[in-house]
CSV table of C-alpha atoms in Angstrom, one decimal:
chain,number,residue,atom,x,y,z
A,29,MET,CA,-15.3,-7.1,4.0
A,30,SER,CA,-17.4,-6.9,7.2
A,31,ARG,CA,-16.6,-9.5,9.9
A,32,ALA,CA,-20.3,-9.6,11.0
A,33,LEU,CA,-22.1,-12.8,10.2
A,34,ASP,CA,-25.7,-12.9,9.0
A,35,LYS,CA,-28.2,-15.6,9.9
A,36,ASP,CA,-27.7,-17.5,6.7
A,37,VAL,CA,-24.0,-17.8,7.2
A,38,LYS,CA,-24.4,-18.9,10.8
A,39,GLU,CA,-26.8,-21.6,9.8
A,40,ALA,CA,-24.5,-22.7,6.9
A,41,LEU,CA,-21.6,-23.0,9.3
A,42,LYS,CA,-23.3,-25.9,11.1
A,43,HIS,CA,-22.8,-28.0,8.0
A,44,GLY,CA,-19.9,-28.9,5.7
A,45,ASP,CA,-16.3,-30.1,6.0
A,46,HIS,CA,-14.5,-27.1,7.4
A,47,ARG,CA,-11.1,-28.9,7.3
A,48,ALA,CA,-11.4,-29.6,3.6
A,49,VAL,CA,-12.3,-25.9,3.0
A,50,PHE,CA,-9.3,-24.8,5.1
A,51,ASP,CA,-6.9,-27.1,3.2
A,52,GLU,CA,-8.0,-25.7,-0.2
A,53,ILE,CA,-8.0,-22.0,0.7
A,54,SER,CA,-4.8,-22.2,2.7
A,55,GLY,CA,-3.2,-24.1,-0.1
A,56,ALA,CA,-4.2,-21.4,-2.7
A,57,LEU,CA,-2.8,-18.6,-0.4
A,58,THR,CA,0.6,-20.3,0.2
A,59,ASN,CA,1.2,-21.7,-3.2
A,60,SER,CA,4.2,-19.6,-4.5
A,61,SER,CA,4.1,-18.3,-8.0
A,62,ALA,CA,5.9,-15.6,-10.1
A,63,GLU,CA,2.9,-13.3,-9.9
A,64,LEU,CA,1.3,-11.8,-6.9
A,65,LEU,CA,-2.1,-13.2,-6.0
A,66,GLU,CA,-5.2,-11.0,-6.8
A,67,ILE,CA,-7.6,-11.9,-4.0
A,68,GLU,CA,-11.2,-10.9,-3.9
A,69,MET,CA,-13.9,-11.7,-1.4
A,70,LEU,CA,-17.4,-12.6,-2.6
A,71,GLY,CA,-20.6,-11.9,-0.7
A,72,MET,CA,-23.8,-13.9,-0.4
A,73,SER,CA,-25.1,-12.5,-3.7
A,74,HIS,CA,-22.7,-15.0,-5.4
A,75,VAL,CA,-24.3,-18.4,-5.3
A,76,PHE,CA,-22.0,-21.4,-5.7
A,77,ASP,CA,-22.4,-25.1,-5.9
A,78,PRO,CA,-22.0,-26.6,-2.4
A,79,SER,CA,-18.9,-28.4,-3.5
A,80,THR,CA,-17.2,-25.2,-4.6
A,81,THR,CA,-14.7,-23.7,-2.2
A,82,LEU,CA,-13.2,-20.9,-4.2
A,83,LEU,CA,-12.8,-19.7,-7.8
A,84,GLN,CA,-9.2,-19.5,-9.2
A,85,ASP,CA,-8.0,-18.4,-12.6
A,86,HIS,CA,-4.1,-18.4,-12.6
A,87,ASN,CA,-3.2,-15.8,-9.9
A,88,ALA,CA,-6.7,-14.5,-9.4
A,89,ILE,CA,-8.6,-16.0,-6.4
A,90,ALA,CA,-12.2,-15.3,-5.4
A,91,VAL,CA,-13.2,-16.6,-2.0
A,92,PRO,CA,-16.9,-16.6,-0.8
A,93,LYS,CA,-17.3,-15.2,2.7
A,94,LEU,CA,-18.9,-18.4,4.0
A,95,ARG,CA,-15.9,-20.5,2.9
A,96,LEU,CA,-13.4,-18.1,4.5
A,97,VAL,CA,-15.3,-18.2,7.8
A,98,GLN,CA,-15.2,-22.0,7.6
A,99,ALA,CA,-11.4,-22.0,7.0
A,100,PHE,CA,-10.9,-19.4,9.7
A,101,ILE,CA,-12.6,-21.7,12.3
A,102,VAL,CA,-10.1,-24.4,11.6
A,103,ALA,CA,-7.2,-22.0,11.4
A,104,ARG,CA,-8.0,-20.5,14.8
A,105,GLN,CA,-8.2,-23.9,16.4
A,106,ILE,CA,-4.7,-24.7,15.0
A,107,ILE,CA,-3.3,-21.5,16.3
A,108,ILE,CA,-4.9,-21.9,19.8
A,109,ALA,CA,-3.4,-25.3,20.0
A,110,TYR,CA,0.0,-24.0,19.0
A,111,LEU,CA,-0.1,-21.2,21.6
A,112,GLN,CA,-1.0,-23.7,24.2
A,113,GLY,CA,2.0,-25.9,23.3
A,114,LYS,CA,-0.2,-28.5,21.7
A,115,LYS,CA,1.3,-28.2,18.2
A,116,ASP,CA,-1.2,-29.6,15.7
A,117,GLY,CA,1.0,-30.3,12.6
A,118,SER,CA,4.2,-28.9,11.1
A,119,ASP,CA,5.4,-25.4,10.7
A,120,ASP,CA,3.9,-25.5,7.3
A,121,VAL,CA,0.4,-26.1,8.8
A,122,ILE,CA,0.9,-23.2,11.2
A,123,LEU,CA,1.9,-20.9,8.3
A,124,ARG,CA,-1.1,-21.9,6.4
A,125,ALA,CA,-3.4,-21.3,9.4
A,126,THR,CA,-1.9,-17.8,10.0
A,127,ALA,CA,-2.3,-17.0,6.3
A,128,VAL,CA,-6.0,-17.8,6.5
A,129,ILE,CA,-6.4,-15.7,9.7
A,130,LEU,CA,-4.7,-12.7,8.1
A,131,LEU,CA,-7.0,-12.9,5.1
A,132,MET,CA,-9.9,-12.9,7.5
A,133,ASP,CA,-8.5,-10.2,9.8
A,134,PRO,CA,-5.4,-8.2,8.8
A,135,GLU,CA,-5.1,-6.8,12.3
A,136,TYR,CA,-4.8,-10.2,13.9
A,137,LEU,CA,-1.4,-9.3,15.4
A,138,THR,CA,-0.8,-12.7,17.0
A,139,ALA,CA,-0.9,-14.4,13.6
A,140,ALA,CA,1.7,-11.9,12.2
A,141,ASN,CA,3.9,-12.5,15.2
A,142,ILE,CA,3.7,-16.3,14.9
A,143,ARG,CA,4.9,-16.0,11.3
A,144,LYS,CA,7.8,-13.8,12.5
A,145,ARG,CA,8.7,-16.4,15.2
A,146,LEU,CA,8.8,-19.3,12.8
A,147,LEU,CA,11.1,-17.3,10.5
A,148,GLN,CA,13.3,-16.3,13.3
A,149,ASN,CA,13.6,-19.9,14.5
A,150,LYS,CA,14.8,-20.9,11.1
A,151,MET,CA,17.4,-18.1,11.1
A,152,HIS,CA,18.6,-19.0,14.6
A,153,ASN,CA,19.0,-22.6,13.6
A,154,GLY,CA,21.2,-21.6,10.7
A,155,ASP,CA,18.8,-22.8,8.0
A,156,ASP,CA,18.7,-21.3,4.5
A,157,VAL,CA,15.7,-19.0,4.8
A,158,THR,CA,15.9,-17.4,1.3
A,159,THR,CA,12.9,-19.3,0.0
A,160,SER,CA,10.9,-18.8,3.2
A,161,LEU,CA,11.5,-15.0,3.2
A,162,LYS,CA,10.6,-14.7,-0.5
A,163,SER,CA,7.4,-16.8,0.1
A,164,GLU,CA,6.5,-14.5,3.1
A,165,LYS,CA,7.0,-11.4,0.9
A,166,HIS,CA,4.8,-13.0,-1.8
A,167,LEU,CA,1.9,-13.5,0.6
A,168,VAL,CA,2.2,-10.1,2.3
A,169,ASP,CA,2.5,-8.2,-1.0
A,170,SER,CA,-0.5,-10.2,-2.3
A,171,LEU,CA,-2.6,-9.1,0.7
A,172,LEU,CA,-1.5,-5.5,0.4
A,173,THR,CA,-2.2,-5.1,-3.3
A,174,SER,CA,-5.4,-7.1,-3.7
A,175,ARG,CA,-8.9,-5.5,-3.7
A,176,LEU,CA,-9.2,-6.0,0.0
A,177,HIS,CA,-10.1,-2.6,1.6
A,178,ARG,CA,-8.9,-3.3,5.1
A,179,HIS,CA,-5.7,-5.1,4.1
A,180,THR,CA,-4.3,-2.4,1.8
A,181,LYS,CA,-4.2,0.1,4.7
A,182,SER,CA,-3.5,-2.4,7.5
A,183,PRO,CA,-0.8,-1.0,10.0
A,184,THR,CA,-0.2,-4.6,11.1
A,185,LEU,CA,0.6,-5.9,7.6
A,186,TRP,CA,2.7,-2.8,6.7
A,187,SER,CA,4.7,-3.2,10.0
A,188,HIS,CA,5.2,-6.9,9.2
A,189,ARG,CA,6.5,-6.0,5.7
A,190,ARG,CA,9.0,-3.5,7.1
A,191,TRP,CA,10.2,-6.2,9.6
A,192,LEU,CA,10.5,-8.6,6.7
A,193,MET,CA,12.5,-6.1,4.6
A,194,ASP,CA,14.9,-5.8,7.6
A,195,GLN,CA,15.4,-9.6,7.5
A,196,PHE,CA,16.1,-9.4,3.8
A,197,LYS,CA,18.9,-7.0,4.5
A,198,THR,CA,20.2,-9.1,7.5
A,199,GLN,CA,20.4,-12.2,5.2
A,200,GLY,CA,22.2,-10.2,2.5
A,201,LEU,CA,19.3,-10.5,0.0
A,202,GLY,CA,18.9,-6.8,-0.6
A,203,ILE,CA,15.7,-4.9,-1.1
A,204,THR,CA,14.1,-4.2,-4.5
A,205,ALA,CA,13.1,-0.8,-3.4
A,206,GLU,CA,12.6,0.8,-6.8
A,207,GLU,CA,10.4,-2.2,-8.0
A,208,ASP,CA,8.5,-2.3,-4.8
A,209,ILE,CA,7.5,1.3,-4.9
A,210,LYS,CA,6.3,0.9,-8.5
A,211,LYS,CA,4.5,-2.4,-8.0
A,212,ILE,CA,3.4,-2.5,-4.4
A,213,ILE,CA,3.1,1.1,-3.0
A,214,THR,CA,1.4,2.7,-6.0
A,215,VAL,CA,-1.0,-0.2,-6.4
A,216,SER,CA,-1.9,-0.2,-2.7
A,217,GLY,CA,-2.2,3.6,-2.8
A,218,GLU,CA,-4.7,3.3,-5.7
A,219,ARG,CA,-6.7,0.6,-3.9
A,220,HIS,CA,-7.0,2.7,-0.8
A,221,PRO,CA,-6.7,6.5,-1.4
A,222,ARG,CA,-4.7,8.6,1.1
A,223,ASN,CA,-3.0,5.4,2.2
A,224,TYR,CA,-0.8,6.8,5.1
A,225,TYR,CA,0.8,3.4,5.9
A,226,ALA,CA,1.7,2.6,2.3
A,227,TRP,CA,3.4,5.9,1.7
A,228,CYS,CA,5.2,5.8,5.0
A,229,HIS,CA,6.6,2.4,3.9
A,230,ALA,CA,7.6,4.1,0.6
A,231,ARG,CA,9.8,6.5,2.5
A,232,TYR,CA,11.5,3.5,4.2
A,233,LEU,CA,12.1,1.9,0.8
A,234,ALA,CA,13.4,5.2,-0.7
A,235,ASN,CA,15.9,5.5,2.2
A,236,ALA,CA,16.9,1.9,1.7
A,237,LEU,CA,17.5,2.6,-2.0
A,238,LEU,CA,19.8,5.5,-1.2
A,239,THR,CA,21.6,3.5,1.6
A,240,GLU,CA,22.3,0.5,-0.7
A,241,TYR,CA,23.1,2.6,-3.8
A,242,PRO,CA,24.2,6.1,-2.7
A,243,ALA,CA,25.3,6.9,-6.2
A,244,GLN,CA,22.2,5.5,-7.8
A,245,GLU,CA,20.8,8.7,-9.2
A,246,GLU,CA,19.2,6.9,-12.2
A,247,GLY,CA,17.1,4.7,-9.9
A,248,LEU,CA,15.9,7.6,-7.8
A,249,SER,CA,15.1,9.6,-11.0
A,250,ARG,CA,13.1,6.6,-12.3
A,251,THR,CA,11.2,6.4,-9.0
A,252,ILE,CA,10.4,10.1,-9.1
A,253,ALA,CA,9.0,9.6,-12.6
A,254,VAL,CA,6.8,6.8,-11.4
A,255,VAL,CA,5.5,8.7,-8.4
A,256,LYS,CA,5.0,11.9,-10.5
A,257,GLN,CA,2.8,10.1,-13.0
A,258,TRP,CA,0.9,8.4,-10.2
A,259,SER,CA,0.3,11.8,-8.6
A,260,PHE,CA,-0.8,13.3,-11.9
A,261,ALA,CA,-3.3,10.5,-12.2
A,262,HIS,CA,-4.5,10.9,-8.6
A,263,HIS,CA,-4.2,14.6,-8.3
A,264,ASP,CA,-6.5,14.9,-5.2
A,265,ASP,CA,-4.5,12.4,-3.2
A,266,ILE,CA,-2.1,14.4,-0.9
A,267,SER,CA,-0.1,11.2,0.1
A,268,GLY,CA,1.4,10.9,-3.4
A,269,TRP,CA,2.3,14.6,-3.6
A,270,GLN,CA,4.0,14.5,-0.2
A,271,PHE,CA,6.1,11.5,-1.1
A,272,LEU,CA,7.0,13.2,-4.3
A,273,MET,CA,8.2,16.2,-2.3
A,274,PHE,CA,10.2,13.8,-0.1
A,275,LEU,CA,11.9,12.4,-3.2
A,276,LEU,CA,12.6,15.8,-4.8
A,277,GLN,CA,14.4,16.9,-1.6
A,278,LYS,CA,16.9,14.0,-2.2
A,279,HIS,CA,17.2,14.6,-6.0
A,280,GLN,CA,16.7,18.3,-6.6
A,281,MET,CA,17.7,18.2,-10.3
A,282,ASP,CA,14.2,16.9,-11.1
A,283,THR,CA,12.4,19.6,-9.1
A,284,GLN,CA,12.1,22.3,-11.7
A,285,PRO,CA,10.8,20.1,-14.6
A,286,THR,CA,8.3,18.5,-12.1
A,287,PHE,CA,7.1,21.9,-10.9
A,288,THR,CA,6.7,23.2,-14.5
A,289,LYS,CA,4.8,20.1,-15.6
A,290,THR,CA,2.5,20.3,-12.6
A,291,LEU,CA,1.7,23.9,-13.2
A,292,GLN,CA,0.9,23.2,-16.9
A,293,LEU,CA,-1.5,20.4,-15.9
A,294,ALA,CA,-3.1,22.6,-13.2
A,295,GLU,CA,-3.8,25.3,-15.7
A,296,SER,CA,-5.0,22.8,-18.4
A,297,PHE,CA,-7.3,20.8,-16.2
A,298,LYS,CA,-8.3,23.6,-13.8
A,299,TRP,CA,-6.8,21.9,-10.8
A,300,ARG,CA,-7.7,24.0,-7.8
A,301,ASN,CA,-7.7,21.3,-5.1
A,302,GLU,CA,-5.6,21.7,-2.0
A,303,SER,CA,-3.4,18.6,-2.6
A,304,VAL,CA,-1.9,20.0,-5.8
A,305,TRP,CA,-1.5,23.5,-4.5
A,306,TYR,CA,0.0,22.3,-1.3
A,307,PHE,CA,2.7,20.7,-3.4
A,308,LEU,CA,3.2,23.7,-5.7
A,309,ARG,CA,3.4,26.3,-2.9
A,310,TYR,CA,5.9,24.2,-1.0
A,311,ILE,CA,8.2,23.9,-4.1
A,312,PHE,CA,7.7,27.6,-4.8
A,313,ALA,CA,8.8,28.5,-1.3
A,314,ALA,CA,11.5,25.9,-0.6
A,315,SER,CA,13.2,25.2,-3.9
A,316,THR,CA,16.3,27.1,-5.0
A,317,CYS,CA,16.1,25.5,-8.5
A,318,LEU,CA,13.2,27.6,-9.8
A,319,THR,CA,13.8,30.5,-12.1
A,320,ASP,CA,12.1,33.9,-12.0
A,321,ASP,CA,10.1,32.8,-15.0
A,322,ASP,CA,8.9,29.8,-13.0
A,323,ARG,CA,7.8,32.0,-10.2
A,324,GLU,CA,6.0,34.4,-12.5
A,325,GLU,CA,4.2,31.6,-14.1
A,326,PHE,CA,3.1,30.2,-10.7
A,327,THR,CA,1.6,33.6,-9.8
A,328,ARG,CA,-0.1,34.0,-13.2
A,329,ILE,CA,-1.7,30.6,-13.1
A,330,ARG,CA,-2.8,30.9,-9.5
A,331,THR,CA,-4.4,34.2,-10.2
A,332,ALA,CA,-6.1,33.0,-13.4
A,333,LEU,CA,-7.6,30.0,-11.6
A,334,TRP,CA,-8.6,32.2,-8.6
A,335,GLU,CA,-10.4,34.6,-10.9
A,336,THR,CA,-12.4,31.8,-12.6
A,337,ALA,CA,-13.3,30.0,-9.4
A,338,ALA,CA,-16.9,30.3,-8.1
A,339,GLU,CA,-17.4,33.0,-5.4
A,340,ASP,CA,-17.0,31.7,-1.9
A,341,SER,CA,-16.1,28.2,-3.2
A,342,GLN,CA,-13.7,25.8,-1.6
A,343,ASP,CA,-11.5,26.2,-4.7
A,344,ARG,CA,-11.2,29.9,-4.2
A,345,HIS,CA,-10.5,29.5,-0.5
A,346,THR,CA,-7.7,27.1,-1.3
A,347,LEU,CA,-6.0,29.5,-3.7
A,348,ASP,CA,-6.5,32.3,-1.2
A,349,ALA,CA,-4.8,30.2,1.4
A,350,VAL,CA,-1.8,29.6,-1.0
A,351,GLN,CA,-1.3,33.3,-1.3
A,352,THR,CA,-1.7,34.0,2.4
A,353,TRP,CA,0.8,31.2,3.3
A,354,LEU,CA,3.4,32.5,0.8
A,355,SER,CA,3.0,36.1,2.1
A,356,GLN,CA,3.7,34.8,5.6
A,357,GLN,CA,6.8,33.0,4.4
A,358,GLY,CA,8.2,36.4,3.4
């Protein structure tokens, strides 16, 4: 969503009860539920009754841009007063204000840091922060998985989530790494292709899974299966393949069947793109789990796809580069 305001929005901001709009939107964002919120922003093409602030159907929320700007104006006033030591309301009001600000601008670092500070204050006071931490995770995960283009790849939000996971460990709550990779990382990766920050966080979660459950081979194998299927469905996204390589290094017994299945799909669907063949050539060169038959099949399929690729096409150059790289590896 663009942060630029057109003339109609600027004119509309001169009217209306901004505080009432803030209360309704912030309440919807901070109302905990079992399901993550699915938030969507609506442009000026959606015409609403003047009394309508947002549309909500269970966990799905649609917020018109005008209403969000109205709520943001109030939220920013609350935060400025808080930073100046003129606290306007309880911690709950501050949390609601920062939630609105992060929906408007996911890179608003001050808002994220205020949320950290409020949680840290509770922990330092010896309060039970279990509910607060889970509520924070609910909001952050909702922002990261909704159809909000800037949020799904926000370095500020992903950094905040990593800090939050560290607090979970400190409080002895544990991290649901396997579930988070399946329900947060892959969804965010689909919302925003080549999502560097999401897949970096996935590595953090995978390491956490191995740290907490060093003998948890089943969990790692299930995670590999999830990422493998995601990569097959998004075969031109290098981020998924690289994370799959990362996982296979830690659980090599799945390497050979994954390599074989990928080769079969590459042949069936004529995959010649660089992402797939970057993955295949790496496994071919680095893995000790492949048989001679696997290597012969790799060569046969690469050659067949090269021969049927258009002359001087990017596909043919990609397959040429695979052979050149392997030759250099000796």
